Each structure stands twice: as C-alpha cells, then as structure tokens.
Amino acid sequence: MSLDEKFNKAAENVKNLKSKPSDNDLLEIYALFKQATVGDVNTDRPGLLDLKGKAKWDAWNAKKGVSQDQAKEQYIVKADSLVSSLGIN
C-alpha cells in the first residue's frame, strides 16, 4: 500500500471514530492533515474574535517546514493511535 493510500485510509478512519477526540488531538490531526495536503500555512492568521480559527491556524503553522510526506506519515501514526484508543464505527 502506498503512502497516499495509507494516508487516505487513515483520514477515512478518523471520520469514523466512535467518539470525539480531545481538542488537542483534533488540533494535531487537523494540522497534520493540512500540512500533508496543502503544505506550509498559506493564509493570514484569523482575527482576534475567531478563537477556533486562530487555534487551528496556530496548530497548522507549528508544522511549518515539515514535508508533505513526513506530515502524512505523522498523520497515519496519530490516526492509528486514535483508532486504537477510541475505536471506529
């Protein structure tokens, strides 16, 4: 199975988790997904009142410089740990 196939399978598993991961886990999985699919952050940081948007932007920006393949590998590892702790439907 190629890296892209493993990544897509992991993304599908994350969508089907039995329960919602913690906020920190959600931010981590979001940041790794964005880094893997888009690369370094390419938008302006959200405004002062958009707390959720700022948290997501900051998490993604923290992955700056990580290659897309490395981000996919890290995403797969994180997704697998969430699947093993939360299970999937």
mmCIF file of N, CA, C and O in Angstrom:
data_model
loop_
_atom_site.group_PDB
_atom_site.id
_atom_site.type_symbol
_atom_site.label_atom_id
_atom_site.label_comp_id
_atom_site.label_asym_id
_atom_site.label_seq_id
_atom_site.Cartn_x
_atom_site.Cartn_y
_atom_site.Cartn_z
ATOM 1 N N MET A 1 0.854 -1.184 0.000
ATOM 2 C CA MET A 1 0.000 0.000 0.000
ATOM 3 C C MET A 1 0.899 1.247 0.000
ATOM 4 O O MET A 1 1.819 1.356 0.796
ATOM 5 N N SER A 2 0.621 2.186 -0.888
ATOM 6 C CA SER A 2 1.434 3.401 -0.987
ATOM 7 C C SER A 2 1.148 4.334 0.197
ATOM 8 O O SER A 2 0.143 4.190 0.908
ATOM 9 N N LEU A 3 2.027 5.318 0.361
ATOM 10 C CA LEU A 3 1.849 6.295 1.441
ATOM 11 C C LEU A 3 0.523 7.035 1.279
ATOM 12 O O LEU A 3 -0.210 7.226 2.253
ATOM 13 N N ASP A 4 0.194 7.429 0.045
ATOM 14 C CA ASP A 4 -1.069 8.137 -0.181
ATOM 15 C C ASP A 4 -2.271 7.262 0.153
ATOM 16 O O ASP A 4 -3.255 7.740 0.725
ATOM 17 N N GLU A 5 -2.206 5.987 -0.180
ATOM 18 C CA GLU A 5 -3.307 5.074 0.143
ATOM 19 C C GLU A 5 -3.457 4.912 1.654
ATOM 20 O O GLU A 5 -4.578 4.927 2.184
ATOM 21 N N LYS A 6 -2.340 4.782 2.356
ATOM 22 C CA LYS A 6 -2.375 4.670 3.825
ATOM 23 C C LYS A 6 -2.936 5.953 4.437
ATOM 24 O O LYS A 6 -3.725 5.910 5.385
ATOM 25 N N PHE A 7 -2.510 7.097 3.891
ATOM 26 C CA PHE A 7 -2.983 8.396 4.374
ATOM 27 C C PHE A 7 -4.491 8.524 4.186
ATOM 28 O O PHE A 7 -5.212 8.917 5.107
ATOM 29 N N ASN A 8 -4.983 8.184 2.999
ATOM 30 C CA ASN A 8 -6.417 8.273 2.727
ATOM 31 C C ASN A 8 -7.219 7.333 3.614
ATOM 32 O O ASN A 8 -8.307 7.674 4.093
ATOM 33 N N LYS A 9 -6.692 6.143 3.876
ATOM 34 C CA LYS A 9 -7.351 5.178 4.769
ATOM 35 C C LYS A 9 -7.400 5.729 6.189
ATOM 36 O O LYS A 9 -8.432 5.644 6.875
ATOM 37 N N ALA A 10 -6.290 6.316 6.634
ATOM 38 C CA ALA A 10 -6.244 6.905 7.980
ATOM 39 C C ALA A 10 -7.246 8.050 8.102
ATOM 40 O O ALA A 10 -7.945 8.172 9.119
ATOM 41 N N ALA A 11 -7.351 8.889 7.055
ATOM 42 C CA ALA A 11 -8.302 10.003 7.079
ATOM 43 C C ALA A 11 -9.735 9.479 7.158
ATOM 44 O O ALA A 11 -10.577 10.037 7.866
ATOM 45 N N GLU A 12 -10.013 8.410 6.448
ATOM 46 C CA GLU A 12 -11.344 7.803 6.490
ATOM 47 C C GLU A 12 -11.628 7.256 7.893
ATOM 48 O O GLU A 12 -12.734 7.419 8.424
ATOM 49 N N ASN A 13 -10.636 6.617 8.505
ATOM 50 C CA ASN A 13 -10.804 6.082 9.863
ATOM 51 C C ASN A 13 -11.095 7.192 10.865
ATOM 52 O O ASN A 13 -11.928 7.034 11.759
ATOM 53 N N VAL A 14 -10.418 8.339 10.718
ATOM 54 C CA VAL A 14 -10.627 9.462 11.642
ATOM 55 C C VAL A 14 -12.073 9.959 11.545
ATOM 56 O O VAL A 14 -12.680 10.309 12.551
ATOM 57 N N LYS A 15 -12.634 9.969 10.343
ATOM 58 C CA LYS A 15 -14.023 10.401 10.165
ATOM 59 C C LYS A 15 -15.001 9.453 10.847
ATOM 60 O O LYS A 15 -16.121 9.842 11.155
ATOM 61 N N ASN A 16 -14.587 8.203 11.074
ATOM 62 C CA ASN A 16 -15.489 7.184 11.612
ATOM 63 C C ASN A 16 -15.173 6.779 13.049
ATOM 64 O O ASN A 16 -15.557 5.694 13.478
ATOM 65 N N LEU A 17 -14.476 7.639 13.784
ATOM 66 C CA LEU A 17 -14.185 7.330 15.187
ATOM 67 C C LEU A 17 -15.486 7.236 15.977
ATOM 68 O O LEU A 17 -16.439 7.970 15.711
ATOM 69 N N LYS A 18 -15.515 6.320 16.966
ATOM 70 C CA LYS A 18 -16.730 6.124 17.777
ATOM 71 C C LYS A 18 -17.057 7.332 18.638
ATOM 72 O O LYS A 18 -18.210 7.636 18.885
ATOM 73 N N SER A 19 -16.018 8.018 19.141
ATOM 74 C CA SER A 19 -16.261 9.201 19.957
ATOM 75 C C SER A 19 -15.304 10.310 19.535
ATOM 76 O O SER A 19 -14.316 10.061 18.850
ATOM 77 N N LYS A 20 -15.626 11.520 19.949
ATOM 78 C CA LYS A 20 -14.848 12.689 19.550
ATOM 79 C C LYS A 20 -13.517 12.718 20.308
ATOM 80 O O LYS A 20 -13.500 12.589 21.532
ATOM 81 N N PRO A 21 -12.414 12.909 19.595
ATOM 82 C CA PRO A 21 -11.112 13.037 20.272
ATOM 83 C C PRO A 21 -11.051 14.329 21.089
ATOM 84 O O PRO A 21 -11.890 15.227 20.918
ATOM 85 N N SER A 22 -10.039 14.447 21.922
ATOM 86 C CA SER A 22 -9.844 15.668 22.710
ATOM 87 C C SER A 22 -9.546 16.836 21.760
ATOM 88 O O SER A 22 -9.154 16.643 20.603
ATOM 89 N N ASP A 23 -9.710 18.040 22.262
ATOM 90 C CA ASP A 23 -9.430 19.224 21.452
ATOM 91 C C ASP A 23 -7.982 19.225 20.965
ATOM 92 O O ASP A 23 -7.713 19.576 19.817
ATOM 93 N N ASN A 24 -7.050 18.839 21.832
ATOM 94 C CA ASN A 24 -5.641 18.796 21.427
ATOM 95 C C ASN A 24 -5.411 17.783 20.315
ATOM 96 O O ASN A 24 -4.655 18.047 19.381
ATOM 97 N N ASP A 25 -6.055 16.620 20.428
ATOM 98 C CA ASP A 25 -5.930 15.606 19.376
ATOM 99 C C ASP A 25 -6.537 16.107 18.070
ATOM 100 O O ASP A 25 -5.982 15.888 16.993
ATOM 101 N N LEU A 26 -7.674 16.800 18.165
ATOM 102 C CA LEU A 26 -8.312 17.345 16.963
ATOM 103 C C LEU A 26 -7.420 18.388 16.285
ATOM 104 O O LEU A 26 -7.284 18.395 15.060
ATOM 105 N N LEU A 27 -6.794 19.254 17.077
ATOM 106 C CA LEU A 27 -5.896 20.258 16.511
ATOM 107 C C LEU A 27 -4.687 19.604 15.847
ATOM 108 O O LEU A 27 -4.260 20.015 14.770
ATOM 109 N N GLU A 28 -4.145 18.587 16.493
ATOM 110 C CA GLU A 28 -2.986 17.880 15.942
ATOM 111 C C GLU A 28 -3.339 17.200 14.621
ATOM 112 O O GLU A 28 -2.605 17.306 13.634
ATOM 113 N N ILE A 29 -4.455 16.508 14.590
ATOM 114 C CA ILE A 29 -4.854 15.789 13.385
ATOM 115 C C ILE A 29 -5.185 16.793 12.273
ATOM 116 O O ILE A 29 -4.849 16.574 11.096
ATOM 117 N N TYR A 30 -5.801 17.928 12.622
ATOM 118 C CA TYR A 30 -6.099 18.979 11.641
ATOM 119 C C TYR A 30 -4.806 19.539 11.053
ATOM 120 O O TYR A 30 -4.665 19.655 9.829
ATOM 121 N N ALA A 31 -3.867 19.891 11.922
ATOM 122 C CA ALA A 31 -2.617 20.496 11.469
ATOM 123 C C ALA A 31 -1.831 19.542 10.569
ATOM 124 O O ALA A 31 -1.300 19.951 9.530
ATOM 125 N N LEU A 32 -1.770 18.282 10.947
ATOM 126 C CA LEU A 32 -1.053 17.303 10.126
ATOM 127 C C LEU A 32 -1.755 17.096 8.782
ATOM 128 O O LEU A 32 -1.096 16.974 7.743
ATOM 129 N N PHE A 33 -3.078 17.072 8.794
ATOM 130 C CA PHE A 33 -3.821 16.905 7.537
ATOM 131 C C PHE A 33 -3.561 18.085 6.601
ATOM 132 O O PHE A 33 -3.283 17.901 5.413
ATOM 133 N N LYS A 34 -3.648 19.304 7.131
ATOM 134 C CA LYS A 34 -3.422 20.482 6.310
ATOM 135 C C LYS A 34 -1.986 20.525 5.782
ATOM 136 O O LYS A 34 -1.755 20.836 4.618
ATOM 137 N N GLN A 35 -1.023 20.193 6.634
ATOM 138 C CA GLN A 35 0.371 20.200 6.205
ATOM 139 C C GLN A 35 0.600 19.144 5.129
ATOM 140 O O GLN A 35 1.337 19.362 4.177
ATOM 141 N N ALA A 36 -0.048 17.995 5.277
ATOM 142 C CA ALA A 36 0.114 16.897 4.319
ATOM 143 C C ALA A 36 -0.533 17.213 2.977
ATOM 144 O O ALA A 36 -0.041 16.794 1.929
ATOM 145 N N THR A 37 -1.645 17.936 3.000
ATOM 146 C CA THR A 37 -2.382 18.163 1.757
ATOM 147 C C THR A 37 -2.088 19.509 1.105
ATOM 148 O O THR A 37 -2.158 19.624 -0.110
ATOM 149 N N VAL A 38 -1.754 20.530 1.901
ATOM 150 C CA VAL A 38 -1.532 21.872 1.370
ATOM 151 C C VAL A 38 -0.061 22.276 1.452
ATOM 152 O O VAL A 38 0.456 22.944 0.570
ATOM 153 N N GLY A 39 0.603 21.874 2.534
ATOM 154 C CA GLY A 39 1.966 22.334 2.796
ATOM 155 C C GLY A 39 1.921 23.422 3.858
ATOM 156 O O GLY A 39 0.975 23.501 4.633
ATOM 157 N N ASP A 40 2.948 24.256 3.873
ATOM 158 C CA ASP A 40 3.014 25.318 4.880
ATOM 159 C C ASP A 40 1.796 26.228 4.794
ATOM 160 O O ASP A 40 1.233 26.433 3.719
ATOM 161 N N VAL A 41 1.417 26.777 5.952
ATOM 162 C CA VAL A 41 0.246 27.651 6.043
ATOM 163 C C VAL A 41 0.340 28.760 4.990
ATOM 164 O O VAL A 41 1.397 29.336 4.780
ATOM 165 N N ASN A 42 -0.770 29.002 4.305
ATOM 166 C CA ASN A 42 -0.759 29.938 3.183
ATOM 167 C C ASN A 42 -1.849 30.997 3.302
ATOM 168 O O ASN A 42 -2.245 31.610 2.321
ATOM 169 N N THR A 43 -2.349 31.197 4.520
ATOM 170 C CA THR A 43 -3.397 32.187 4.751
ATOM 171 C C THR A 43 -2.976 33.084 5.909
ATOM 172 O O THR A 43 -2.082 32.737 6.689
ATOM 173 N N ASP A 44 -3.634 34.225 6.025
ATOM 174 C CA ASP A 44 -3.378 35.120 7.147
ATOM 175 C C ASP A 44 -4.005 34.537 8.409
ATOM 176 O O ASP A 44 -4.998 33.822 8.344
ATOM 177 N N ARG A 45 -3.408 34.870 9.550
ATOM 178 C CA ARG A 45 -3.956 34.419 10.832
ATOM 179 C C ARG A 45 -5.319 35.082 11.038
ATOM 180 O O ARG A 45 -5.467 36.282 10.812
ATOM 181 N N PRO A 46 -6.314 34.291 11.463
ATOM 182 C CA PRO A 46 -7.661 34.843 11.700
ATOM 183 C C PRO A 46 -7.636 35.961 12.738
ATOM 184 O O PRO A 46 -6.714 36.068 13.545
ATOM 185 N N GLY A 47 -8.689 36.762 12.724
ATOM 186 C CA GLY A 47 -8.793 37.912 13.606
ATOM 187 C C GLY A 47 -8.974 37.554 15.074
ATOM 188 O O GLY A 47 -9.168 36.399 15.452
ATOM 189 N N LEU A 48 -8.938 38.573 15.877
ATOM 190 C CA LEU A 48 -8.958 38.473 17.330
ATOM 191 C C LEU A 48 -10.153 37.689 17.872
ATOM 192 O O LEU A 48 -10.012 36.938 18.834
ATOM 193 N N LEU A 49 -11.301 37.821 17.272
ATOM 194 C CA LEU A 49 -12.506 37.195 17.810
ATOM 195 C C LEU A 49 -12.717 35.750 17.349
ATOM 196 O O LEU A 49 -13.574 35.060 17.882
ATOM 197 N N ASP A 50 -11.943 35.308 16.381
ATOM 198 C CA ASP A 50 -12.077 33.941 15.858
ATOM 199 C C ASP A 50 -11.132 33.003 16.611
ATOM 200 O O ASP A 50 -10.078 32.620 16.111
ATOM 201 N N LEU A 51 -11.530 32.637 17.825
ATOM 202 C CA LEU A 51 -10.658 31.832 18.679
ATOM 203 C C LEU A 51 -10.388 30.447 18.098
ATOM 204 O O LEU A 51 -9.257 29.960 18.120
ATOM 205 N N LYS A 52 -11.432 29.825 17.571
ATOM 206 C CA LYS A 52 -11.265 28.492 16.993
ATOM 207 C C LYS A 52 -10.364 28.555 15.755
ATOM 208 O O LYS A 52 -9.466 27.727 15.590
ATOM 209 N N GLY A 53 -10.612 29.535 14.914
ATOM 210 C CA GLY A 53 -9.800 29.706 13.715
ATOM 211 C C GLY A 53 -8.337 29.969 14.044
ATOM 212 O O GLY A 53 -7.438 29.439 13.385
ATOM 213 N N LYS A 54 -8.105 30.790 15.069
ATOM 214 C CA LYS A 54 -6.722 31.074 15.472
ATOM 215 C C LYS A 54 -6.040 29.828 16.006
ATOM 216 O O LYS A 54 -4.869 29.586 15.712
ATOM 217 N N ALA A 55 -6.745 29.029 16.785
ATOM 218 C CA ALA A 55 -6.158 27.802 17.335
ATOM 219 C C ALA A 55 -5.789 26.847 16.204
ATOM 220 O O ALA A 55 -4.701 26.243 16.224
ATOM 221 N N LYS A 56 -6.667 26.715 15.221
ATOM 222 C CA LYS A 56 -6.389 25.837 14.080
ATOM 223 C C LYS A 56 -5.214 26.373 13.261
ATOM 224 O O LYS A 56 -4.323 25.616 12.870
ATOM 225 N N TRP A 57 -5.184 27.679 13.026
ATOM 226 C CA TRP A 57 -4.102 28.292 12.262
ATOM 227 C C TRP A 57 -2.767 28.109 12.982
ATOM 228 O O TRP A 57 -1.765 27.755 12.368
ATOM 229 N N ASP A 58 -2.770 28.353 14.294
ATOM 230 C CA ASP A 58 -1.542 28.205 15.084
ATOM 231 C C ASP A 58 -1.035 26.762 15.063
ATOM 232 O O ASP A 58 0.174 26.525 14.965
ATOM 233 N N ALA A 59 -1.951 25.807 15.160
ATOM 234 C CA ALA A 59 -1.551 24.394 15.134
ATOM 235 C C ALA A 59 -0.930 24.042 13.787
ATOM 236 O O ALA A 59 0.100 23.363 13.720
ATOM 237 N N TRP A 60 -1.549 24.521 12.707
ATOM 238 C CA TRP A 60 -1.027 24.255 11.370
ATOM 239 C C TRP A 60 0.323 24.960 11.177
ATOM 240 O O TRP A 60 1.291 24.372 10.698
ATOM 241 N N ASN A 61 0.414 26.212 11.613
ATOM 242 C CA ASN A 61 1.648 26.978 11.459
ATOM 243 C C ASN A 61 2.804 26.338 12.226
ATOM 244 O O ASN A 61 3.964 26.452 11.822
ATOM 245 N N ALA A 62 2.493 25.629 13.308
ATOM 246 C CA ALA A 62 3.529 24.947 14.096
ATOM 247 C C ALA A 62 4.177 23.810 13.300
ATOM 248 O O ALA A 62 5.267 23.356 13.648
ATOM 249 N N LYS A 63 3.519 23.359 12.248
ATOM 250 C CA LYS A 63 4.052 22.275 11.402
ATOM 251 C C LYS A 63 4.881 22.820 10.238
ATOM 252 O O LYS A 63 5.350 22.057 9.393
ATOM 253 N N LYS A 64 5.073 24.136 10.190
ATOM 254 C CA LYS A 64 5.804 24.772 9.090
ATOM 255 C C LYS A 64 7.162 24.099 8.897
ATOM 256 O O LYS A 64 7.877 23.834 9.863
ATOM 257 N N GLY A 65 7.475 23.787 7.642
ATOM 258 C CA GLY A 65 8.762 23.174 7.324
ATOM 259 C C GLY A 65 8.734 21.656 7.266
ATOM 260 O O GLY A 65 9.666 21.039 6.767
ATOM 261 N N VAL A 66 7.671 21.040 7.788
ATOM 262 C CA VAL A 66 7.532 19.586 7.721
ATOM 263 C C VAL A 66 7.110 19.234 6.294
ATOM 264 O O VAL A 66 6.171 19.835 5.760
ATOM 265 N N SER A 67 7.818 18.298 5.671
ATOM 266 C CA SER A 67 7.457 17.929 4.298
ATOM 267 C C SER A 67 6.080 17.272 4.275
ATOM 268 O O SER A 67 5.612 16.743 5.286
ATOM 269 N N GLN A 68 5.453 17.301 3.101
ATOM 270 C CA GLN A 68 4.115 16.714 2.991
ATOM 271 C C GLN A 68 4.164 15.211 3.269
ATOM 272 O O GLN A 68 3.265 14.677 3.910
ATOM 273 N N ASP A 69 5.199 14.518 2.815
ATOM 274 C CA ASP A 69 5.311 13.077 3.093
ATOM 275 C C ASP A 69 5.505 12.815 4.581
ATOM 276 O O ASP A 69 4.909 11.890 5.138
ATOM 277 N N GLN A 70 6.339 13.626 5.247
ATOM 278 C CA GLN A 70 6.527 13.463 6.693
ATOM 279 C C GLN A 70 5.218 13.712 7.429
ATOM 280 O O GLN A 70 4.887 13.001 8.379
ATOM 281 N N ALA A 71 4.490 14.723 7.005
ATOM 282 C CA ALA A 71 3.206 15.040 7.644
ATOM 283 C C ALA A 71 2.220 13.888 7.450
ATOM 284 O O ALA A 71 1.477 13.543 8.376
ATOM 285 N N LYS A 72 2.218 13.270 6.263
ATOM 286 C CA LYS A 72 1.340 12.119 6.026
ATOM 287 C C LYS A 72 1.707 10.973 6.952
ATOM 288 O O LYS A 72 0.824 10.334 7.536
ATOM 289 N N GLU A 73 3.006 10.707 7.109
ATOM 290 C CA GLU A 73 3.448 9.628 8.000
ATOM 291 C C GLU A 73 3.033 9.914 9.440
ATOM 292 O O GLU A 73 2.538 9.026 10.150
ATOM 293 N N GLN A 74 3.223 11.160 9.891
ATOM 294 C CA GLN A 74 2.832 11.538 11.258
ATOM 295 C C GLN A 74 1.318 11.453 11.440
ATOM 296 O O GLN A 74 0.836 11.048 12.504
ATOM 297 N N TYR A 75 0.581 11.840 10.418
ATOM 298 C CA TYR A 75 -0.885 11.770 10.462
ATOM 299 C C TYR A 75 -1.330 10.317 10.621
ATOM 300 O O TYR A 75 -2.215 10.020 11.429
ATOM 301 N N ILE A 76 -0.723 9.420 9.858
ATOM 302 C CA ILE A 76 -1.080 7.999 9.924
ATOM 303 C C ILE A 76 -0.843 7.458 11.329
ATOM 304 O O ILE A 76 -1.694 6.760 11.889
ATOM 305 N N VAL A 77 0.306 7.798 11.914
ATOM 306 C CA VAL A 77 0.624 7.341 13.275
ATOM 307 C C VAL A 77 -0.398 7.883 14.273
ATOM 308 O O VAL A 77 -0.918 7.140 15.120
ATOM 309 N N LYS A 78 -0.721 9.181 14.169
ATOM 310 C CA LYS A 78 -1.689 9.803 15.083
ATOM 311 C C LYS A 78 -3.080 9.191 14.899
ATOM 312 O O LYS A 78 -3.763 8.874 15.879
ATOM 313 N N ALA A 79 -3.488 8.997 13.650
ATOM 314 C CA ALA A 79 -4.801 8.404 13.373
ATOM 315 C C ALA A 79 -4.875 6.992 13.931
ATOM 316 O O ALA A 79 -5.889 6.607 14.533
ATOM 317 N N ASP A 80 -3.818 6.212 13.748
ATOM 318 C CA ASP A 80 -3.800 4.844 14.273
ATOM 319 C C ASP A 80 -3.919 4.840 15.790
ATOM 320 O O ASP A 80 -4.613 3.988 16.356
ATOM 321 N N SER A 81 -3.266 5.796 16.461
ATOM 322 C CA SER A 81 -3.363 5.835 17.926
ATOM 323 C C SER A 81 -4.771 6.220 18.361
ATOM 324 O O SER A 81 -5.289 5.694 19.352
ATOM 325 N N LEU A 82 -5.429 7.125 17.618
ATOM 326 C CA LEU A 82 -6.809 7.493 17.946
ATOM 327 C C LEU A 82 -7.754 6.320 17.716
ATOM 328 O O LEU A 82 -8.660 6.077 18.515
ATOM 329 N N VAL A 83 -7.539 5.579 16.619
ATOM 330 C CA VAL A 83 -8.378 4.417 16.330
ATOM 331 C C VAL A 83 -8.222 3.388 17.437
ATOM 332 O O VAL A 83 -9.213 2.804 17.896
ATOM 333 N N SER A 84 -6.999 3.152 17.882
ATOM 334 C CA SER A 84 -6.796 2.133 18.916
ATOM 335 C C SER A 84 -7.365 2.554 20.269
ATOM 336 O O SER A 84 -7.824 1.722 21.042
ATOM 337 N N SER A 85 -7.379 3.879 20.554
ATOM 338 C CA SER A 85 -7.921 4.306 21.843
ATOM 339 C C SER A 85 -9.432 4.566 21.807
ATOM 340 O O SER A 85 -10.108 4.331 22.798
ATOM 341 N N LEU A 86 -9.954 5.014 20.666
ATOM 342 C CA LEU A 86 -11.385 5.352 20.590
ATOM 343 C C LEU A 86 -12.215 4.365 19.783
ATOM 344 O O LEU A 86 -13.427 4.317 19.933
ATOM 345 N N GLY A 87 -11.587 3.592 18.914
ATOM 346 C CA GLY A 87 -12.301 2.648 18.062
ATOM 347 C C GLY A 87 -12.993 3.365 16.909
ATOM 348 O O GLY A 87 -13.120 4.574 16.902
ATOM 349 N N ILE A 88 -13.432 2.564 15.927
ATOM 350 C CA ILE A 88 -14.159 3.142 14.802
ATOM 351 C C ILE A 88 -15.495 2.431 14.636
ATOM 352 O O ILE A 88 -15.688 1.314 15.082
ATOM 353 N N ASN A 89 -16.414 3.131 14.008
ATOM 354 C CA ASN A 89 -17.751 2.581 13.763
ATOM 355 C C ASN A 89 -17.707 1.559 12.644
ATOM 356 O O ASN A 89 -17.000 1.652 11.712
#
